[in-house]
DNA sequence: TTGTATGCGTTATCAG
DNA sequence: CTGATAACGCATACAA
């Protein structure tokens, strides 16, 4: 294992100073002549030189590391999002340190600490539910935090989220307009703020239509297909008059549809099902799933853009962005419709 | 944004030398008296000192970063695995830089380069299919590579994988023993070596039982539920005599079952379905899915153990580990059985 | 047990 | 445009 070549080695071979080599590497414009740059590049390749990020970060106090801390890696929505963010950052030359808090605040804080130790330029955070403003304030001075999807109360930081209330309201209103009178709301956990927003939209759509809901039709379940199945099986053991299921997430909706099929009920005709997320599998599901989508690519783009803007102007006041979901009306919520046209 | 405190600052406040502070931080046993350590720890907390990994890595030439490069982040099997590996490494004090190659060799190589620039201690790699030994050799000298799940031809590196052939063989043999004569094999891509292994097991089980298979019943599809649905819809448009589906992955099996339900066929009784992976959703699916499982936690543990062993003894010859899958026989492959007993 | 001195590989400063 | 030199924060060999 031969020692790695250093800037000094390259400089020696190219017969220039190490400062010049550094300028070539850093691509600092107008600092070095074309001829010299050429010689340096040749030397770099001849020596198989590898840049040392640690030394550079130490000296310049600017790393190329972005921390990405998330609470859940088992939900495809998040993993697709991570993949997209990761790719966009890599394209800009940043490396991502990933951490998963597993909905554990202590673990999240320890990961945030880790990011600081590595001089992370910034941290992208989808926080645990019990995260409060004070938990972030400590880090925010050192590297800016951008939160997404889950808002943190009482803290001034950039936030990119989704207009959950409106999407749930629109979904529910349309189902009611379609004639449904007994609707269920399936999924989410008690501590979830997102769930509260979506559920509020569901309730308000009821109220505005002048119909009442049944609290027994509001069920919690964890974020998995089997949990969705189980919840729906339970629901129909108690009641049989529900005709529409508004699911908290697409994966819960998949599980719900699985349970309905299993019980011999026809999804789309007999019982309407809607999801939330716009997973790519929603369209190819049988029947295809009506869902409220904020394209993951769009969300990722907003997050990365906000990050870059924040790095440019650290002092600007934080901004809050709410992305509007597009509802894809598909067969799962209407017997014979199978298009993405908004109605 | 106040400047971060350094070892020197801590040393000054605690009235000791920087070397002593370093020893306290590094927890080097027996190097510092309890009284002094106490003073140093107080100073650290008083100054809100944060360790600088970059400086430490530069000086000692030993980072705490493990690279994790994977080809796919949309498959829950991989993301669950990543989450587990991540957690275990964090517990040992390592940070993980995650990268997703998206099955693109060039992108993978650029990420491996990134890991080197950060002085990654080691790299855990699930390589793209077109990765060959030479692609890894260049990095392997600097930081050892441990490959998993997908073998790389012609390269001597540590490898942790699954005995795919045997599991597929066992699954298929049992289905044949159950009386099935027309079996299909669904899923995987043409370039996949894993697929070849599993398919070979499927074929050999046929041969050993003295029955023949139909090449039209061997279908490719990508790794998603909807792709599985589509493949099965297509299969049954051509033929109707297939009674058992051996699916390449659990998610493909989920999609397949969705399609079967949709066509009004009874899974378990009329048509048997088996998966591969042992996703947690497999058990809660309706009907529950027969699958060949290597517990993700166990796999993660093997990978991390191998990594630690490699860091201990860099010169040991590389080792290849094949984990044996356990087959959970569940309702999807047998009308009324719903247990995990091997038969 | 504690302190002193040096260097890791890079970038920043300033002089030529 | 190029070069000499210092400094980033820490770990380590060695001296005390």
XYZ file of C-alpha atoms (C1' of nucleotides) in Angstrom:
718
model
C 0.000 0.000 0.000
C 2.119 2.852 -1.297
C 1.702 6.214 0.359
C -0.709 8.491 -1.407
C 0.734 11.283 -3.498
C 0.288 14.757 -2.060
C 0.070 18.217 -3.502
C 3.769 18.604 -2.784
C 4.581 15.516 -4.841
C 2.555 16.828 -7.736
C 4.201 20.224 -7.435
C 7.651 18.655 -7.515
C 6.908 16.611 -10.612
C 5.303 19.525 -12.431
C 8.053 21.866 -11.270
C 5.671 24.382 -9.791
C 4.758 25.409 -6.260
C 2.177 23.674 -4.184
C 0.079 26.828 -4.234
C -0.220 26.550 -7.975
C -1.268 22.941 -7.733
C -3.907 23.907 -5.238
C -5.182 26.551 -7.611
C -5.453 24.042 -10.411
C -7.319 21.590 -8.231
C -9.652 24.250 -6.943
C -10.302 25.382 -10.486
C -9.773 28.940 -9.379
C -10.341 30.976 -12.486
C -7.686 33.153 -13.975
C -5.143 32.171 -11.373
C -3.048 29.879 -13.488
C -1.956 29.829 -17.114
C -3.216 27.207 -19.479
C 0.252 25.799 -20.036
C 0.977 25.419 -16.337
C -2.422 23.943 -15.642
C -1.756 21.346 -18.306
C 1.554 20.332 -16.753
C -0.047 20.062 -13.347
C -2.911 17.944 -14.618
C -0.435 15.586 -16.232
C 1.485 15.252 -13.017
C -1.714 14.592 -11.106
C -2.642 11.788 -13.396
C 0.897 10.420 -13.542
C 1.064 10.153 -9.764
C -2.498 8.943 -9.389
C -3.022 11.793 -7.002
C -6.073 11.694 -4.752
C -7.381 14.816 -3.116
C -7.569 14.758 0.662
C -10.857 16.273 1.770
C -9.904 16.153 5.419
C -6.880 18.351 5.006
C -8.805 20.753 2.836
C -11.673 20.968 5.287
C -9.330 21.495 8.180
C -7.561 24.341 6.483
C -10.452 26.083 4.809
C -13.079 25.277 7.383
C -15.455 24.380 4.574
C -16.377 20.782 3.991
C -18.342 19.258 1.147
C -20.414 17.134 3.477
C -24.145 17.481 3.850
C -25.790 15.663 6.712
C -29.052 13.898 5.959
C -30.941 12.777 9.015
C -34.234 11.060 8.688
C -36.529 9.223 11.039
C -37.464 6.239 8.930
C -35.809 4.182 6.254
C -38.502 1.572 5.815
C -40.982 3.796 4.007
C -40.377 3.856 0.270
C -41.467 7.476 0.097
C -38.510 8.502 2.203
C -36.004 6.239 0.570
C -36.941 7.428 -2.887
C -36.609 10.966 -1.625
C -33.226 10.267 -0.125
C -32.026 8.698 -3.334
C -33.067 11.763 -5.300
C -31.548 14.244 -2.876
C -28.389 12.214 -2.722
C -28.058 12.219 -6.479
C -28.656 15.926 -6.858
C -26.151 16.764 -4.158
C -23.555 14.446 -5.629
C -23.988 16.212 -8.946
C -23.079 19.459 -7.216
C -20.003 17.876 -5.655
C -21.348 17.276 -2.171
C -21.082 14.087 -0.193
C -23.925 12.939 2.007
C -23.634 11.427 5.439
C -26.811 9.530 6.061
C -28.309 8.793 9.423
C -31.572 7.267 10.492
C -32.961 8.285 13.855
C -35.662 5.607 13.998
C -38.006 8.124 15.567
C -35.696 8.387 18.527
C -34.837 11.920 19.580
C -31.737 10.974 21.497
C -30.392 9.085 18.550
C -31.203 11.996 16.262
C -29.328 14.424 18.486
C -26.316 12.180 18.576
C -26.328 12.043 14.781
C -26.587 15.815 14.571
C -23.556 15.932 16.822
C -21.757 13.566 14.487
C -22.484 15.900 11.596
C -20.921 18.773 13.495
C -17.811 16.778 14.229
C -17.409 16.297 10.516
C -17.988 19.995 9.868
C -21.083 19.346 7.823
C -21.874 22.321 5.640
C -25.548 21.945 6.391
C -28.023 19.395 7.659
C -31.186 18.213 5.975
C -33.498 16.939 8.637
C -36.800 15.177 8.768
C -37.170 15.312 12.515
C -38.652 12.968 15.058
C -42.035 14.039 16.385
C -40.718 15.089 19.721
C -38.121 17.429 18.258
C -38.568 20.987 19.430
C -36.937 24.215 18.442
C -34.417 24.091 21.257
C -33.113 20.770 20.056
C -32.100 22.374 16.806
C -30.983 25.784 17.993
C -27.700 24.449 19.317
C -26.597 23.143 15.930
C -28.128 25.752 13.785
C -25.394 28.276 14.463
C -22.683 25.981 13.229
C -24.353 24.548 10.180
C -27.787 25.582 8.998
C -30.584 23.061 9.334
C -33.220 22.631 6.677
C -36.215 20.651 7.842
C -38.626 18.959 5.508
C -41.985 17.227 5.530
C -42.385 17.422 9.278
C -42.618 20.884 10.776
C -40.886 21.641 14.052
C -42.828 23.874 16.360
C -41.295 27.029 17.707
C -38.190 27.068 15.628
C -37.087 29.401 12.936
C -35.582 27.256 10.231
C -36.126 26.633 6.579
C -38.923 24.204 5.973
C -40.226 22.443 2.901
C -43.455 20.577 3.327
C -46.677 19.543 1.730
C -50.104 21.099 2.054
C -51.595 18.066 3.710
C -54.764 19.696 4.887
C -55.840 20.848 1.462
C -55.069 17.556 -0.252
C -57.006 15.542 2.318
C -59.859 18.012 2.137
C -60.051 17.772 -1.648
C -59.890 13.992 -1.651
C -62.619 13.675 0.932
C -64.879 16.297 -0.619
C -64.812 14.501 -3.941
C -65.589 11.160 -2.345
C -68.560 12.745 -0.627
C -69.626 14.319 -3.910
C -69.444 10.848 -5.410
C -72.112 9.810 -2.981
C -70.112 8.238 -0.166
C -71.565 8.866 3.278
C -69.633 6.490 5.508
C -65.934 7.219 5.150
C -63.032 5.867 7.148
C -59.637 7.389 7.800
C -56.901 4.797 8.084
C -53.330 5.080 9.268
C -50.768 7.278 10.931
C -49.637 7.380 14.515
C -51.047 9.411 17.335
C -48.127 11.759 17.698
C -47.993 12.593 14.024
C -48.650 16.212 13.119
C -49.053 15.295 9.479
C -51.801 12.944 10.414
C -53.568 15.671 12.343
C -53.414 17.935 9.290
C -54.771 15.312 6.947
C -57.414 14.188 9.386
C -58.509 17.794 9.853
C -58.985 18.099 6.106
C -61.038 14.918 6.185
C -63.194 16.215 9.019
C -63.674 19.683 7.571
C -64.787 18.211 4.268
C -67.430 16.320 6.211
C -68.568 19.401 8.056
C -68.680 21.576 4.994
C -70.845 18.965 3.307
C -73.082 18.837 6.319
C -72.552 15.168 7.059
C -71.242 13.621 10.220
C -68.510 11.100 10.735
C -68.085 8.136 12.986
C -65.102 8.236 15.337
C -64.917 4.465 15.215
C -63.988 4.818 11.559
C -60.801 6.684 12.360
C -58.033 4.149 12.816
C -54.356 4.338 13.625
C -51.770 2.024 12.135
C -48.071 1.988 11.494
C -46.475 2.660 8.120
C -46.560 -0.706 6.436
C -48.745 -2.651 4.090
C -49.498 -5.359 6.604
C -50.512 -2.806 9.204
C -52.930 -1.372 6.644
C -54.342 -4.825 5.980
C -54.806 -5.529 9.640
C -56.519 -2.209 10.294
C -59.011 -2.749 7.507
C -59.766 -6.303 8.574
C -60.488 -4.965 12.019
C -62.654 -2.161 10.693
C -64.906 -4.506 8.762
C -65.245 -6.876 11.642
C -67.000 -4.088 13.509
C -68.945 -2.345 10.799
C -69.982 -3.080 7.280
C -71.388 0.248 6.174
C -68.141 1.998 5.248
C -67.859 2.617 1.511
C -64.730 4.739 1.246
C -61.286 4.484 2.831
C -59.071 7.550 2.957
C -55.663 6.125 3.720
C -52.893 8.078 5.353
C -50.229 6.734 2.984
C -50.031 4.751 -0.222
C -48.475 1.769 1.462
C -51.323 1.660 3.927
C -53.705 1.863 0.968
C -51.969 -1.085 -0.700
C -52.451 -3.102 2.438
C -56.032 -1.942 2.693
C -56.770 -3.036 -0.864
C -55.145 -6.356 -0.201
C -57.481 -6.886 2.747
C -60.534 -5.824 0.738
C -59.662 -8.196 -2.082
C -59.109 -10.924 0.454
C -62.561 -10.339 1.932
C -64.021 -10.530 -1.536
C -64.927 -6.868 -1.805
C -64.486 -5.027 -5.082
C -62.227 -2.013 -4.832
C -63.376 0.874 -6.965
C -66.933 -0.232 -7.378
C -68.110 -1.422 -4.013
C -65.532 0.378 -1.915
C -63.411 3.396 -2.799
C -59.814 3.627 -1.602
C -57.487 6.601 -1.750
C -53.839 6.962 -0.799
C -51.325 9.670 -0.180
C -47.772 9.981 -1.555
C -47.944 9.192 -5.254
C -45.621 6.197 -5.135
C -44.792 4.879 -8.558
C -46.500 1.599 -7.697
C -49.799 3.414 -7.191
C -50.411 3.705 -10.899
C -49.596 0.087 -11.731
C -51.578 -1.361 -8.849
C -54.737 -3.288 -9.664
C -56.958 -1.384 -9.624
C -54.804 1.711 -9.947
C -54.742 3.801 -6.809
C -56.134 7.292 -6.444
C -53.531 9.273 -4.554
C -52.427 12.769 -3.606
C -48.980 13.277 -5.021
C -46.198 15.705 -4.582
C -43.678 14.355 -6.987
C -40.686 13.160 -5.049
C -38.373 14.628 -7.644
C -40.009 18.024 -7.233
C -39.824 17.837 -3.471
C -36.156 16.841 -3.631
C -35.459 19.705 -5.951
C -37.081 22.212 -3.621
C -35.104 20.885 -0.701
C -31.803 21.035 -2.522
C -32.558 24.476 -3.948
C -33.356 25.801 -0.527
C -30.139 24.277 0.771
C -28.044 25.925 -1.906
C -29.798 29.245 -1.358
C -29.144 29.002 2.351
C -25.459 28.320 1.781
C -25.313 31.379 -0.476
C -27.026 33.657 1.996
C -26.701 32.371 5.535
C -28.266 35.478 7.007
C -31.529 35.596 5.084
C -34.606 34.948 7.174
C -35.782 31.329 7.026
C -38.485 30.484 4.573
C -41.386 28.075 4.704
C -42.534 26.360 1.525
C -45.741 24.367 1.254
C -46.036 22.325 -1.904
C -49.461 21.674 -3.275
C -50.331 18.049 -3.940
C -51.839 16.945 -7.208
C -54.576 14.390 -6.891
C -54.536 11.566 -9.393
C -58.047 10.226 -9.702
C -57.814 6.591 -10.620
C -59.842 3.414 -10.645
C -59.584 2.645 -6.934
C -61.973 5.460 -6.136
C -64.354 5.058 -9.046
C -65.446 1.893 -10.798
C -64.620 2.619 -14.377
C -62.480 5.723 -14.350
C -58.841 5.032 -15.012
C -57.255 8.301 -15.904
C -55.277 10.962 -14.173
C -57.597 13.779 -15.164
C -58.625 15.992 -12.339
C -62.364 16.068 -12.099
C -21.372 32.214 15.123
C -18.572 32.007 17.663
C -15.458 30.105 16.727
C -15.464 26.546 17.904
C -13.375 25.732 20.932
C -10.267 23.663 20.256
C -8.190 21.258 22.236
C -5.878 24.134 23.069
C -8.745 26.141 24.537
C -9.803 23.223 26.661
C -6.230 22.666 27.782
C -5.895 26.296 28.818
C -9.079 26.279 30.834
C -8.273 22.995 32.526
C -4.672 24.061 33.080
C -3.228 20.987 31.438
C -1.415 20.352 28.171
C -3.147 19.667 24.904
C -1.718 16.167 24.918
C -3.578 15.413 28.093
C -6.797 16.692 26.648
C -6.238 14.532 23.619
C -5.742 11.538 25.850
C -8.947 12.215 27.702
C -10.877 12.560 24.473
C -9.377 9.421 23.027
C -10.197 7.577 26.248
C -6.719 6.145 26.271
C -6.619 3.962 29.318
C -4.241 4.590 32.146
C -2.789 7.654 30.545
C -4.448 10.210 32.726
C -5.433 10.421 36.380
C -9.046 10.484 37.412
C -8.738 13.924 38.895
C -7.224 15.435 35.763
C -9.731 13.713 33.509
C -12.502 15.212 35.579
C -11.103 18.723 35.186
C -10.717 18.248 31.461
C -14.237 16.947 31.050
C -15.569 19.947 32.910
C -13.658 22.298 30.667
C -14.942 20.478 27.603
C -18.491 20.883 28.693
C -17.965 24.477 29.826
C -16.584 25.478 26.441
C -19.089 23.396 24.506
C -16.143 21.780 22.793
C -16.773 19.823 19.618
C -14.267 17.321 18.335
C -12.944 17.942 14.866
C -12.863 14.678 12.955
C -11.116 16.216 9.997
C -8.109 17.308 11.984
C -7.930 13.968 13.721
C -8.170 12.041 10.481
C -5.544 14.181 8.854
C -3.130 13.657 11.666
C -3.690 10.011 12.412
C -4.591 8.917 8.906
C -7.490 6.962 10.341
C -11.004 8.158 9.778
C -14.201 6.883 11.299
C -15.988 6.898 7.980
C -17.316 3.781 6.317
C -18.470 4.074 2.724
C -21.676 2.295 1.822
C -22.316 2.028 -1.876
C -25.366 0.312 -3.163
C -27.010 -0.024 -6.538
C -30.636 0.484 -5.587
C -32.517 2.421 -2.954
C -36.023 1.646 -4.131
C -36.085 -1.944 -2.968
C -37.150 -2.259 0.663
C -34.818 -5.200 1.146
C -31.824 -2.986 0.550
C -33.073 -0.042 2.508
C -33.867 -2.173 5.525
C -30.403 -3.648 5.242
C -28.821 -0.228 5.026
C -30.739 0.953 8.045
C -29.498 -2.016 10.054
C -25.891 -1.698 8.938
C -25.989 2.014 9.588
C -27.239 1.505 13.109
C -24.700 -1.144 13.967
C -21.834 0.946 12.649
C -23.046 4.042 14.481
C -23.074 2.019 17.675
C -19.400 1.258 17.116
C -18.649 4.930 16.518
C -18.446 4.902 12.751
C -20.128 7.322 10.407
C -21.553 6.142 7.127
C -21.325 7.928 3.828
C -24.091 6.566 1.672
C -24.121 6.489 -2.080
C -26.470 4.952 -4.580
C -25.053 3.960 -7.932
C -28.400 3.338 -9.626
C -26.887 0.362 -11.396
C -24.487 2.674 -13.164
C -20.856 1.583 -13.069
C -19.435 4.988 -13.833
C -21.429 6.549 -11.051
C -20.338 3.782 -8.704
C -16.691 4.367 -9.492
C -17.039 8.063 -8.914
C -18.574 7.362 -5.517
C -15.755 4.991 -4.661
C -13.404 7.795 -5.528
C -15.329 10.084 -3.227
C -14.877 7.607 -0.400
C -11.146 7.628 -0.951
C -10.991 11.383 -0.844
C -12.594 11.193 2.562
C -10.165 8.508 3.695
C -12.907 6.000 4.240
C -11.733 3.232 6.535
C -13.454 0.658 4.395
C -16.158 0.377 1.800
C -19.213 -1.837 1.888
C -20.307 -2.432 -1.647
C -23.223 -4.064 -3.354
C -21.876 -3.661 -6.855
C -23.479 -2.996 -10.210
C -23.712 -6.034 -12.417
C -20.990 -4.897 -14.756
C -18.462 -4.412 -11.971
C -15.383 -6.546 -12.465
C -12.395 -7.260 -10.312
C -10.283 -4.590 -11.942
C -12.775 -1.917 -11.037
C -12.238 -2.684 -7.401
C -8.548 -3.458 -7.352
C -7.574 0.189 -7.609
C -9.389 1.131 -4.401
C -8.837 -2.019 -2.509
C -5.275 -1.134 -1.568
C -6.318 2.098 0.103
C -9.377 0.932 1.929
C -10.597 -2.636 1.951
C -13.784 -3.408 0.079
C -16.357 -5.808 1.403
C -18.910 -6.861 -1.175
C -22.282 -8.305 -0.319
C -25.224 -10.023 -1.944
C -23.838 -9.680 -5.447
C -20.608 -11.505 -6.191
C -17.969 -9.873 -8.337
C -16.228 -12.202 -10.699
C -12.462 -12.474 -10.725
C -11.785 -10.448 -7.642
C -10.404 -11.411 -4.316
C -12.408 -9.563 -1.740
C -14.542 -10.397 1.220
C -18.025 -11.395 0.231
C -21.203 -12.071 2.160
C -24.033 -13.538 0.174
C -26.960 -15.862 0.191
C -27.205 -19.409 -1.041
C -29.723 -18.555 -3.726
C -29.454 -21.770 -5.632
C -30.318 -23.963 -2.703
C -33.227 -21.851 -1.533
C -34.800 -21.750 -4.988
C -34.223 -25.461 -5.365
C -35.901 -26.247 -2.055
C -38.864 -23.995 -2.756
C -39.445 -25.506 -6.165
C -38.975 -29.079 -5.073
C -41.599 -28.681 -2.390
C -44.060 -27.116 -4.820
C -43.549 -30.059 -7.139
C -43.997 -32.465 -4.241
C -47.261 -30.659 -3.509
C -48.432 -31.732 -6.912
C -47.724 -28.681 -9.028
C -46.633 -29.507 -12.580
C -46.787 -26.164 -14.366
C -44.613 -23.670 -12.535
C -43.606 -20.198 -13.548
C -40.558 -18.186 -12.573
C -41.250 -14.473 -12.341
C -38.900 -11.559 -12.025
C -35.320 -10.392 -12.159
C -33.372 -8.824 -14.966
C -31.348 -10.522 -17.641
C -27.975 -9.404 -16.410
C -28.603 -10.514 -12.861
C -26.353 -13.233 -11.533
C -28.606 -13.803 -8.562
C -31.454 -14.483 -10.920
C -29.380 -17.028 -12.752
C -28.609 -18.798 -9.487
C -32.220 -18.889 -8.395
C -33.452 -19.897 -11.803
C -30.916 -22.699 -11.907
C -32.262 -24.013 -8.635
C -35.754 -23.858 -10.099
C -34.669 -25.751 -13.214
C -32.659 -28.384 -11.379
C -35.576 -29.097 -9.082
C -37.625 -29.769 -12.194
C -34.993 -32.044 -13.675
C -34.432 -33.987 -10.498
C -38.162 -34.573 -10.291
C -38.215 -35.716 -13.882
C -40.625 -33.051 -15.070
C -40.081 -30.503 -17.779
C -40.626 -26.787 -17.766
C -41.984 -24.336 -20.235
C -39.645 -21.525 -21.262
C -42.649 -19.290 -21.824
C -43.269 -19.493 -18.096
C -39.979 -17.807 -17.277
C -40.540 -14.065 -17.180
C -38.365 -11.069 -16.510
C -39.556 -8.001 -14.691
C -38.088 -5.134 -12.750
C -38.064 -4.917 -8.961
C -41.417 -3.421 -8.153
C -44.870 -4.557 -7.230
C -46.474 -3.139 -10.340
C -43.945 -4.865 -12.561
C -44.859 -8.115 -10.835
C -48.546 -7.444 -11.435
C -47.976 -6.693 -15.079
C -45.864 -9.805 -15.634
C -48.492 -12.055 -14.118
C -51.317 -10.440 -16.093
C -49.296 -11.089 -19.211
C -48.558 -14.668 -18.228
C -52.202 -15.542 -17.775
C -53.195 -13.927 -21.005
C -51.091 -16.535 -22.773
C -51.591 -19.601 -20.665
C -53.942 -20.697 -17.990
C -52.380 -23.924 -16.862
C -49.796 -22.494 -14.469
C -50.556 -23.387 -10.857
C -47.476 -22.087 -9.030
C -45.495 -18.878 -9.250
C -41.943 -18.801 -7.937
C -41.204 -15.108 -7.651
C -37.751 -13.648 -7.714
C -38.450 -11.242 -4.855
C -41.141 -10.621 -2.268
C -42.168 -7.340 -3.839
C -42.691 -9.095 -7.145
C -44.730 -11.702 -5.306
C -46.891 -8.988 -3.743
C -47.586 -7.607 -7.183
C -48.256 -11.081 -8.503
C -50.765 -11.779 -5.761
C -52.435 -8.464 -6.441
C -52.868 -9.462 -10.080
C -54.190 -12.897 -9.161
C -56.719 -11.423 -6.763
C -57.721 -8.950 -9.411
C -58.324 -11.752 -11.900
C -60.425 -13.496 -9.325
C -58.030 -16.351 -8.689
C -57.545 -17.690 -5.192
C -53.980 -17.528 -3.973
C -52.994 -20.495 -1.868
C -55.697 -22.831 -3.029
C -55.940 -22.425 -6.773
C -52.528 -20.936 -7.348
C -49.437 -21.109 -5.164
C -47.126 -18.120 -4.865
C -43.700 -17.947 -3.264
C -41.365 -15.016 -2.731
C -37.772 -14.416 -1.780
C -36.357 -12.025 0.832
C -38.448 -12.440 3.944
C -39.710 -8.870 4.111
C -41.648 -8.154 7.245
C -44.751 -7.505 5.153
C -44.661 -11.072 3.851
C -46.095 -12.479 7.043
C -48.927 -9.965 7.361
C -49.948 -10.176 3.724
C -53.276 -11.781 2.917
C -52.789 -14.616 2.447
C -49.416 -14.686 4.164
C -46.544 -15.190 1.751
C -44.256 -18.196 1.619
C -40.753 -16.832 1.274
C -37.088 -17.727 1.518
C -35.588 -15.542 4.173
C -32.174 -14.596 5.306
C -32.986 -12.277 8.165
C -31.818 -8.831 7.279
C -30.529 -8.327 10.788
C -28.423 -11.464 10.483
C -27.082 -10.443 7.117
C -26.238 -6.983 8.427
C -24.491 -8.507 11.374
C -22.377 -10.754 9.173
C -21.408 -7.822 7.000
C -20.442 -5.639 9.939
C -18.589 -8.472 11.638
C -16.614 -9.148 8.508
C -15.835 -5.459 8.241
C -14.542 -5.272 11.788
C -12.507 -8.421 11.312
C -10.996 -6.998 8.167
C -10.037 -3.793 9.925
C -8.374 -5.863 12.627
C -6.417 -8.025 10.215
C -5.974 -6.315 6.881
C -3.679 -9.016 5.594
C -5.815 -12.077 6.141
C -6.967 -13.757 2.947
C -10.452 -12.682 1.901
C -13.323 -14.881 2.924
C -16.557 -15.812 1.229
C -19.654 -16.423 3.323
C -22.841 -17.928 1.961
C -25.795 -17.658 4.282
C -28.426 -20.307 4.119
C -31.991 -19.100 3.668
C -34.789 -20.337 5.851
C -38.004 -21.051 4.029
C -41.169 -19.909 5.742
C -44.017 -22.034 4.455
C -47.153 -19.967 4.638
C -50.662 -19.834 3.289
C -49.776 -18.443 -0.139
C -48.336 -21.774 -1.173
C -50.833 -24.038 0.499
C -54.528 -23.537 1.015
C -54.839 -24.040 4.724
C -51.332 -24.081 6.094
C -50.378 -20.926 7.939
C -47.337 -21.772 9.951
C -43.634 -21.377 9.641
C -42.897 -25.049 10.170
C -40.629 -26.543 7.612
C -42.367 -29.457 6.033
C 1.258 10.844 34.992
C 1.971 15.145 32.325
C 4.157 18.363 28.997
C 6.751 19.728 24.610
C 7.385 19.685 19.939
C 6.440 18.207 15.424
C 3.845 17.102 11.317
C -0.384 15.317 8.768
C -2.035 17.767 3.451
C -4.228 21.459 2.276
C -5.430 26.525 1.554
C -4.679 31.501 2.489
C -1.758 35.330 2.667
C 1.330 38.050 0.857
C 5.398 39.092 -1.633
C 7.720 38.699 -6.077
C 0.668 34.539 -12.929
C 3.774 32.064 -9.431
C 6.188 30.957 -5.112
C 7.409 30.840 -0.070
C 5.487 30.292 4.253
C 2.213 29.968 7.905
C -1.741 27.994 9.833
C -5.899 24.878 10.420
C -6.831 21.149 15.043
C -5.343 17.132 16.429
C -2.296 12.811 17.672
C 1.972 11.040 18.787
C 6.865 10.231 19.994
C 9.617 11.484 23.377
C 11.244 14.103 27.197
C 10.399 15.354 31.930
